[in-house]
Short mmCIF file of C-alpha atoms in Angstrom, two decimals:
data_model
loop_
_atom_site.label_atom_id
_atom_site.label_comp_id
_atom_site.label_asym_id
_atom_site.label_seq_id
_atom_site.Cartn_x
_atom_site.Cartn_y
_atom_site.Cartn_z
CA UNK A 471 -124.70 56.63 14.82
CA UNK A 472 -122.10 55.77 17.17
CA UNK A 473 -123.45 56.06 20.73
CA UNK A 474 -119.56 57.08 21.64
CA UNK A 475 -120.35 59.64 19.37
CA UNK A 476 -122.99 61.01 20.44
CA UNK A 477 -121.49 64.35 21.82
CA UNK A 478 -121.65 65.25 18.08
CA UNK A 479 -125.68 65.61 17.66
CA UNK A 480 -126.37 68.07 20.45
CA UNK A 481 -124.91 71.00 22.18
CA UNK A 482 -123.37 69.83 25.53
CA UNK A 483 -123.07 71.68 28.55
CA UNK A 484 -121.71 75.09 28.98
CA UNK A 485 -117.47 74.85 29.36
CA UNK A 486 -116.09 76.40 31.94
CA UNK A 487 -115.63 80.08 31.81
CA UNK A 488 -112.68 80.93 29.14
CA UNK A 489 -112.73 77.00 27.57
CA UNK A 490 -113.81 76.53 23.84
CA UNK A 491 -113.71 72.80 24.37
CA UNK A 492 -115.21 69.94 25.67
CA UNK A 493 -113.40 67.21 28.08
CA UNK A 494 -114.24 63.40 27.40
CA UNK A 495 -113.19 59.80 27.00
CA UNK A 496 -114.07 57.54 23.90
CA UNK A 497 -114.34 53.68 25.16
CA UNK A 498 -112.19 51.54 22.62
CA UNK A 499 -113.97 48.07 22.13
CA UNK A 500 -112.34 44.82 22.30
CA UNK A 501 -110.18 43.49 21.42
CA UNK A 502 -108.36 46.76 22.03
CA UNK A 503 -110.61 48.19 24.80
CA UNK A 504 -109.50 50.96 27.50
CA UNK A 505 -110.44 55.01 27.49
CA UNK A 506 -108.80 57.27 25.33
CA UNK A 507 -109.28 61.17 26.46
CA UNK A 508 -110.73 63.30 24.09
CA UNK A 509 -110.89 67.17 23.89
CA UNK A 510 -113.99 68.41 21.40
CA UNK A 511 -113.93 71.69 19.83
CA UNK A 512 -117.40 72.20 18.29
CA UNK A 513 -117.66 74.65 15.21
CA UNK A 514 -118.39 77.95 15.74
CA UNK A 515 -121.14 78.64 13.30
CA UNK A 516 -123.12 75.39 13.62
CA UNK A 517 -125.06 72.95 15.99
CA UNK A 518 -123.19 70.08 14.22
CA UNK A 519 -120.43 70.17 12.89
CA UNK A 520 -120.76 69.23 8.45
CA UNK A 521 -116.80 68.26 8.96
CA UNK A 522 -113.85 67.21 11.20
CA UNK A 523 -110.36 67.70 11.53
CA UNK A 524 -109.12 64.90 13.95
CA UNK A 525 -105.61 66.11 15.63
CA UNK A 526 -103.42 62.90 17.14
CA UNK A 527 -100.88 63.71 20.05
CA UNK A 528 -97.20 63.07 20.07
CA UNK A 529 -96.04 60.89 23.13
CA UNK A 530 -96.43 61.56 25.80
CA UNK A 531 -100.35 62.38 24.70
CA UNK A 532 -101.17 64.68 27.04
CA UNK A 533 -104.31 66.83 25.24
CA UNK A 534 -103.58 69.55 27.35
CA UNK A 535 -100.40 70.59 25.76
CA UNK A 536 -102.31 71.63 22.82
CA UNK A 537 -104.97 73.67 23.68
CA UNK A 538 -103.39 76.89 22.73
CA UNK A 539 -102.86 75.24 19.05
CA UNK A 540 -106.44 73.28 18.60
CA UNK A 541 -108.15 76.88 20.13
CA UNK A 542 -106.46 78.62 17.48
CA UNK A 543 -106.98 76.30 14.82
CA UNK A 544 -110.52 76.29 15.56
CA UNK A 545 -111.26 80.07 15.58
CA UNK A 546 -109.17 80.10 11.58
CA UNK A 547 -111.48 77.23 10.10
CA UNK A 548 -114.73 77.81 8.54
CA UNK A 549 -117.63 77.84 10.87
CA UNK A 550 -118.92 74.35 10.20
CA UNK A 551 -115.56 72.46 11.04
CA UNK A 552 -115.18 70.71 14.36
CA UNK A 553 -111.90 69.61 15.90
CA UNK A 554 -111.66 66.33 18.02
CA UNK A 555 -107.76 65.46 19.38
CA UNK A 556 -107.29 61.83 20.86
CA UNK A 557 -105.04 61.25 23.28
CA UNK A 558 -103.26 57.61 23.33
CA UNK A 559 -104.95 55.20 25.92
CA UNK A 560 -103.31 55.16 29.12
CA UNK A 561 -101.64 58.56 28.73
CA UNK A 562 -104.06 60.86 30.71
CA UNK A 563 -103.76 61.16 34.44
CA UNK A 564 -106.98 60.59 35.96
CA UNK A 565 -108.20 58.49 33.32
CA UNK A 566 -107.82 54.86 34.14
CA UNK A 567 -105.50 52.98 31.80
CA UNK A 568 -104.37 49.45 30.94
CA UNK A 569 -102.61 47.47 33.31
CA UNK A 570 -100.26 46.59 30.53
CA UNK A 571 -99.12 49.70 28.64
CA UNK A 572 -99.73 49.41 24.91
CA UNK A 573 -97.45 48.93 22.03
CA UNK A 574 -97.24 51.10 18.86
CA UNK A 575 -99.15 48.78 17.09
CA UNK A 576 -101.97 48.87 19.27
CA UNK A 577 -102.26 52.19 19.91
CA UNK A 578 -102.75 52.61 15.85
CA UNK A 579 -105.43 50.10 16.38
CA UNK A 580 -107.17 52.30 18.47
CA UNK A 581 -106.73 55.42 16.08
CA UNK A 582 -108.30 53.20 13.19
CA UNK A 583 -111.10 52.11 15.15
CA UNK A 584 -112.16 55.96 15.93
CA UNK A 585 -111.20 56.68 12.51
CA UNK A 586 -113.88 54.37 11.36
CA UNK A 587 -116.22 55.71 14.03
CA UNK A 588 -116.16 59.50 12.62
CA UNK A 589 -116.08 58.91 9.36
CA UNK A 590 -119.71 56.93 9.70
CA UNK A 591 -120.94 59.62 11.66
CA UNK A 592 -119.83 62.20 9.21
CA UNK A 593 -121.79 60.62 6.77
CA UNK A 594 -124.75 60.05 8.99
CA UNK A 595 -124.78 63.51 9.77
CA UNK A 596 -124.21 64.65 6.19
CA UNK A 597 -127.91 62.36 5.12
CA UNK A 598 -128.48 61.47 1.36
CA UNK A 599 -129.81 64.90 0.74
CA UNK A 600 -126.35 66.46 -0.35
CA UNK A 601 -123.84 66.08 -3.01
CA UNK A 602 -121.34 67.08 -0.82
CA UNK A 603 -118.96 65.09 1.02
CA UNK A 604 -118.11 65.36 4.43
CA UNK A 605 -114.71 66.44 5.25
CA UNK A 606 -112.27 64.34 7.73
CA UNK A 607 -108.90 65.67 7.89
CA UNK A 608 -106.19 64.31 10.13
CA UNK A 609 -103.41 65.90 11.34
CA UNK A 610 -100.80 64.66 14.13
CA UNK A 611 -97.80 65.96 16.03
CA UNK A 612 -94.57 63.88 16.23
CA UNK A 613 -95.53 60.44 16.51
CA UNK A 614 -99.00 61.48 15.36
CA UNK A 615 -98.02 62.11 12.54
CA UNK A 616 -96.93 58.59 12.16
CA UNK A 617 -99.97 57.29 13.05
CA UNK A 618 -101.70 59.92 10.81
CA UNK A 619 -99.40 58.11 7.88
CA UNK A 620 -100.46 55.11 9.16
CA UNK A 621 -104.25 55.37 9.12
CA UNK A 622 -104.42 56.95 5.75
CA UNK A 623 -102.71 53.36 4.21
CA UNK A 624 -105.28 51.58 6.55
CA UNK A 625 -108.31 53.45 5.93
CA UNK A 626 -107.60 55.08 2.36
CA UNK A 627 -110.92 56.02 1.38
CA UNK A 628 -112.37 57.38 4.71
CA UNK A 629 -109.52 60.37 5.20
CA UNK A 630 -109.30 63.21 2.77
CA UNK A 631 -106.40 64.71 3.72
CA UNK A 632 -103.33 63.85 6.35
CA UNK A 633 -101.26 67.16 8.25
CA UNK A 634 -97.98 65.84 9.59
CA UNK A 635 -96.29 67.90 12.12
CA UNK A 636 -92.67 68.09 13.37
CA UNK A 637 -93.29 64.50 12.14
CA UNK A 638 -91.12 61.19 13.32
CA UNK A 639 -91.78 59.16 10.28
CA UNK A 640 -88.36 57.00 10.22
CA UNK A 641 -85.06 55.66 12.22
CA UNK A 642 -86.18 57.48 15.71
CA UNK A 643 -84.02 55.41 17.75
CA UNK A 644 -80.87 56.86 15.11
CA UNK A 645 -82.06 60.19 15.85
CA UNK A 646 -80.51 62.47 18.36
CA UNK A 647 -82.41 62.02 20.70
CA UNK A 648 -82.47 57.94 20.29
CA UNK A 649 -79.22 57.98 21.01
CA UNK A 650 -79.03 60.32 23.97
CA UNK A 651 -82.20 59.05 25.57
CA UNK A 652 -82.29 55.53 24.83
CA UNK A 653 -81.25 54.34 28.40
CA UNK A 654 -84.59 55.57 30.19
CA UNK A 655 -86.44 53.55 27.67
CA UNK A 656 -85.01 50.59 28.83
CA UNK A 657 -84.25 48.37 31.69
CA UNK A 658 -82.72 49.46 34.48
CA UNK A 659 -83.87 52.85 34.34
CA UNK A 660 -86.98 52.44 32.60
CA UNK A 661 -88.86 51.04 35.56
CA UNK A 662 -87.09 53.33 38.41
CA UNK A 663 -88.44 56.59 36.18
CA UNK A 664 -92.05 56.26 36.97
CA UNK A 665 -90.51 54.70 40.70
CA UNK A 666 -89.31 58.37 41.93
CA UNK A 667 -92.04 59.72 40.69
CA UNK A 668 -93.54 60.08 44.22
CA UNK A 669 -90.11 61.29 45.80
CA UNK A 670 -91.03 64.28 43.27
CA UNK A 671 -93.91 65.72 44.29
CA UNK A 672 -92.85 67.68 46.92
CA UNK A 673 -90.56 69.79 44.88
CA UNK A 674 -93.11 70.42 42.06
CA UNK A 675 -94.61 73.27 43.44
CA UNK A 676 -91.27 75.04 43.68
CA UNK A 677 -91.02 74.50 39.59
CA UNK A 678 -92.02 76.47 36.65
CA UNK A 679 -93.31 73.68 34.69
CA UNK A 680 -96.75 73.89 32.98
CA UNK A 681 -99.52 72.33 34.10
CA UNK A 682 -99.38 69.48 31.61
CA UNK A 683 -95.87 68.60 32.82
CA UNK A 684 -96.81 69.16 36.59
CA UNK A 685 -99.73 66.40 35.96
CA UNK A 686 -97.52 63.62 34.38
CA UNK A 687 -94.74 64.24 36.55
CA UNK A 688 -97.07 63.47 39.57
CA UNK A 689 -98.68 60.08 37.34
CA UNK A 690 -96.25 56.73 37.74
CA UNK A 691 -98.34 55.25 35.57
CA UNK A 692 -98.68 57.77 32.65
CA UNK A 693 -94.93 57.82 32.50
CA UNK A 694 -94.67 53.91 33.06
CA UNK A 695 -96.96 53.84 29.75
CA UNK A 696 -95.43 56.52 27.81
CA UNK A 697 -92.16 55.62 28.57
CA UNK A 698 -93.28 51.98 26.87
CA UNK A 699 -94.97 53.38 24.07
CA UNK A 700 -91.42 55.43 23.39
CA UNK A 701 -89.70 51.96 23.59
CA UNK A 702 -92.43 50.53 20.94
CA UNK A 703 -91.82 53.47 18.66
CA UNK A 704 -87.72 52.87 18.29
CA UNK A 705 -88.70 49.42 17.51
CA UNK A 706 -91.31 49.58 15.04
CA UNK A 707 -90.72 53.30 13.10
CA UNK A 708 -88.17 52.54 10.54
CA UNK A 709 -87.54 53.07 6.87
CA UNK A 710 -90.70 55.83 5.59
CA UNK A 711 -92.37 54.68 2.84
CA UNK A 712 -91.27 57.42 0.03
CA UNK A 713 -93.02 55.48 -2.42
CA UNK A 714 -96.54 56.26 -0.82
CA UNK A 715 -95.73 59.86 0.44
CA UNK A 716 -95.09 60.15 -3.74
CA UNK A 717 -98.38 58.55 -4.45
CA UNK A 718 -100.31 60.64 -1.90
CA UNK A 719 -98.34 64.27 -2.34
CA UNK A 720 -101.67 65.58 -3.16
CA UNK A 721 -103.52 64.84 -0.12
CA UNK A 722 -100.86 65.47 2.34
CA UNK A 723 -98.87 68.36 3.98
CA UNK A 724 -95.66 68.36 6.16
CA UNK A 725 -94.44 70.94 8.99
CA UNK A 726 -90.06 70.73 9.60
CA UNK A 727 -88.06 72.76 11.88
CA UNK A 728 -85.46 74.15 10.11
CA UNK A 729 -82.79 74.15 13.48
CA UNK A 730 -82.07 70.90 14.96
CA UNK A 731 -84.58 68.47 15.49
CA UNK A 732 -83.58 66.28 17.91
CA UNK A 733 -86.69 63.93 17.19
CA UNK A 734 -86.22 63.79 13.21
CA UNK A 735 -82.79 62.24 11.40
CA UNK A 736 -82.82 61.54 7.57
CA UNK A 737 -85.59 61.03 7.00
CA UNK A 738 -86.70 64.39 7.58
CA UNK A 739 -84.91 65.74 4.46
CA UNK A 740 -86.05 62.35 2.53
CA UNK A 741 -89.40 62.94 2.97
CA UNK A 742 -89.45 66.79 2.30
CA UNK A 743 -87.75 65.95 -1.06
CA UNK A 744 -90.42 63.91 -1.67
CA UNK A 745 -93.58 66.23 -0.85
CA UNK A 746 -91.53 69.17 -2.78
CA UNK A 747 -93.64 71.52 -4.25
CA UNK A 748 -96.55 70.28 -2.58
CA UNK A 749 -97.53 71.48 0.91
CA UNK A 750 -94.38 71.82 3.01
CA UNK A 751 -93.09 74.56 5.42
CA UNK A 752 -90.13 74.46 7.19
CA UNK A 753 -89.74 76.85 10.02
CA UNK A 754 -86.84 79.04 11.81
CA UNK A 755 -86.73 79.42 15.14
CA UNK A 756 -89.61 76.59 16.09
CA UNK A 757 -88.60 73.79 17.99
CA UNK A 758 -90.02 69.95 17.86
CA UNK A 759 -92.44 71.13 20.87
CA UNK A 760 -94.32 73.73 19.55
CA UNK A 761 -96.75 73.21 21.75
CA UNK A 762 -95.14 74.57 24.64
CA UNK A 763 -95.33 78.31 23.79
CA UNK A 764 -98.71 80.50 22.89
CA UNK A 765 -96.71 81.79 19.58
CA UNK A 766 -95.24 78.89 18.01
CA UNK A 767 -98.42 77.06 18.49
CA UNK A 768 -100.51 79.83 16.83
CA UNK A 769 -97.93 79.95 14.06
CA UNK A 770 -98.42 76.47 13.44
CA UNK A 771 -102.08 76.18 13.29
CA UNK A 772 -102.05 79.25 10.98
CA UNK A 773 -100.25 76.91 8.62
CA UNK A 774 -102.51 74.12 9.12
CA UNK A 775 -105.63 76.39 8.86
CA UNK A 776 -104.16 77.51 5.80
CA UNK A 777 -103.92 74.40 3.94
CA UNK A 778 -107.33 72.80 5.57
CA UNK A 779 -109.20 75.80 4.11
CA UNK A 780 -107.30 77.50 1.35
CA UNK A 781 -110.10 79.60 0.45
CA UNK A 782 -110.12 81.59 4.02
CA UNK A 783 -107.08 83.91 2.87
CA UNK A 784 -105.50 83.26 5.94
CA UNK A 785 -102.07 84.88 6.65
CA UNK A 786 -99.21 83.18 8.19
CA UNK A 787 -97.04 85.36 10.82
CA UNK A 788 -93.91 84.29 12.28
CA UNK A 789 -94.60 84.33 15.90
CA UNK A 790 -91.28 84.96 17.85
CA UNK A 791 -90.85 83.25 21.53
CA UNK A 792 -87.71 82.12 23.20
CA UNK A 793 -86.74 78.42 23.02
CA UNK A 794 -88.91 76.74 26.20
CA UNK A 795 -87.20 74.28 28.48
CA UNK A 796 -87.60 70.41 27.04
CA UNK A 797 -88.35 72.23 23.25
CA UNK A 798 -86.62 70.25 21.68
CA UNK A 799 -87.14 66.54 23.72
CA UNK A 800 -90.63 66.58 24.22
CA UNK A 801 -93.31 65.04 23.13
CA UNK A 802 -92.13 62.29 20.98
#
């Protein structure tokens, strides 16, 4: 097995006191290289876990944004499943990044390469002694969710199933918020963003922002590389593929907001036409960052749970919470 991996074969130390999951980095080899942070969720009912759901981040991919969602998820899945979500490299304060920020077609790279990493150890894990196949699901958030897309044509035979969320899968820089935003991802203001940073600081601790946002707002260079990453994405994420959502339907499931998405243009509705009568959901009154609330992210991973493990009987509740500030900007 993977010695990156490792983490998988034996119980780690105890988490801190009211954390179900494990902080680490995964060490991307050349010709990629850098860290990527990683939160682990082990299962609940075993030593190892027999399968994996692996959750990618929007941008910026800050893991701790969606610890209320992956906690949730993980106490709804059957007692074997373990939950691993990968941040993008360069996007965790703390954890030392590139010098250069990477591109969207790097950072897929990197996804691939762990992709390719699990799945082995799945299967080493599993042995020849069983019939059954391990399971690796992916699901992703926003941009994720691209990048889920995008491993699944890459790697075709080593994901079972792909969970796209609030997803950006065409035309972002047409979207709303391409339009409205598009001068901070690019020169002038790009590089004076992560500048003022410092200037910030001492007014922080006056805000309400969560702790996620407090962290990157105090990191030049997380913004400086998510801010590039944003740039890559209105470059590269253009016409979806409806022919291969078609193709796939079976082994894929989609999440929409029903109110405006300021993240998701036409090809929103495109690909929901598409995946009808498969697994879709589109929801009132959740906003493109679900992950800011308690309720909308339990709401969500109720859904997800749902369609991971069908035979749990798991019921879906609309969980009501007022709009939070950014809802509807960020992550990308």
């Amino acid at each position: 097995m993977d010695d990156r991996l490792a983490f998988l074969l034996q119980p780690l130390a105890d988490t801190p006191v009211g954390q179900q999951h494990y902080e680490l980095v995964f060490g991307h080899r050349e010709p990629i290289g850098g860290l990527a942070a990683l939160h682990y969720f082990p299962p609940r009912g075993a030593l190892r876990p027999a399968h994996l759901v692996l959750f990618v981040l929007g941008n910026p991919g800050l893991l701790d944004y969606y610890v209320p969602f992956l906690t949730h998820l993980g106490s709804l899945l059957p007692p074997d499943f373990g939950i691993i979500a990968t941040s993008h490299i360069g996007h965790t304060p703390g954890v030392p990044g590139p010098s250069a920020p990477l591109d969207l077609a790097s950072q897929l790279e990197a996804k691939v390469e762990l992709v390719r990493a699990l799945r082995s150890a799945l299967d080493a894990l599993a042995g020849t002694g069983t019939d059954t196949r391990a399971c690796l699901v992916l699901a992703g958030h926003s941009v994720g969710a691209w990048l889920t897309c995008e491993i699944m044509k890459c790697l075709p035979a080593e994901v079972d199933e792909g969970f796209l969320i609030f997803p950006t899968l065409g035309w972002i820089a047409n979207s709303w918020n391409g339009w409205m935003l598009w001068p901070i991802f690019h020169w002038p203001a790009l590089p004076l963003l992560s500048a003022i940073s410092p200037l910030l600081r001492p007014i922080l601790p006056l805000t309400n922002f969560p702790a996620p946002t407090l962290a990157l707002l105090r990191s030049p260079a997380t913004i400086h590389h998510a801010l590039r990453l944003g740039t890559s994405e209105m470059a590269t994420i253009r016409a979806p593929d409806l022919a291969w959502f078609a193709a796939h339907k079976a082994r894929l499931g989609g999440v929409w907001s029903a109110d405006k998405d300021g993240w998701v243009g036409k090809d929103g509705p495109a690909v929901r036409a598409t995946l009808a009568g498969g697994r879709v959901e589109v929801l009132n009154g959740v906003p493109h960052a679900f992950c800011l609330t308690q309720a909308h992210s339990e709401q969500v991973a109720e859904i997800i749970a749902r369609w991971i493990a069908p035979e749990q009987d798991i019921q879906v509740e609309e969980h009501k919470a007022p709009m939070p500030l950014g809802g509807n900007t960020v992550p990308m």
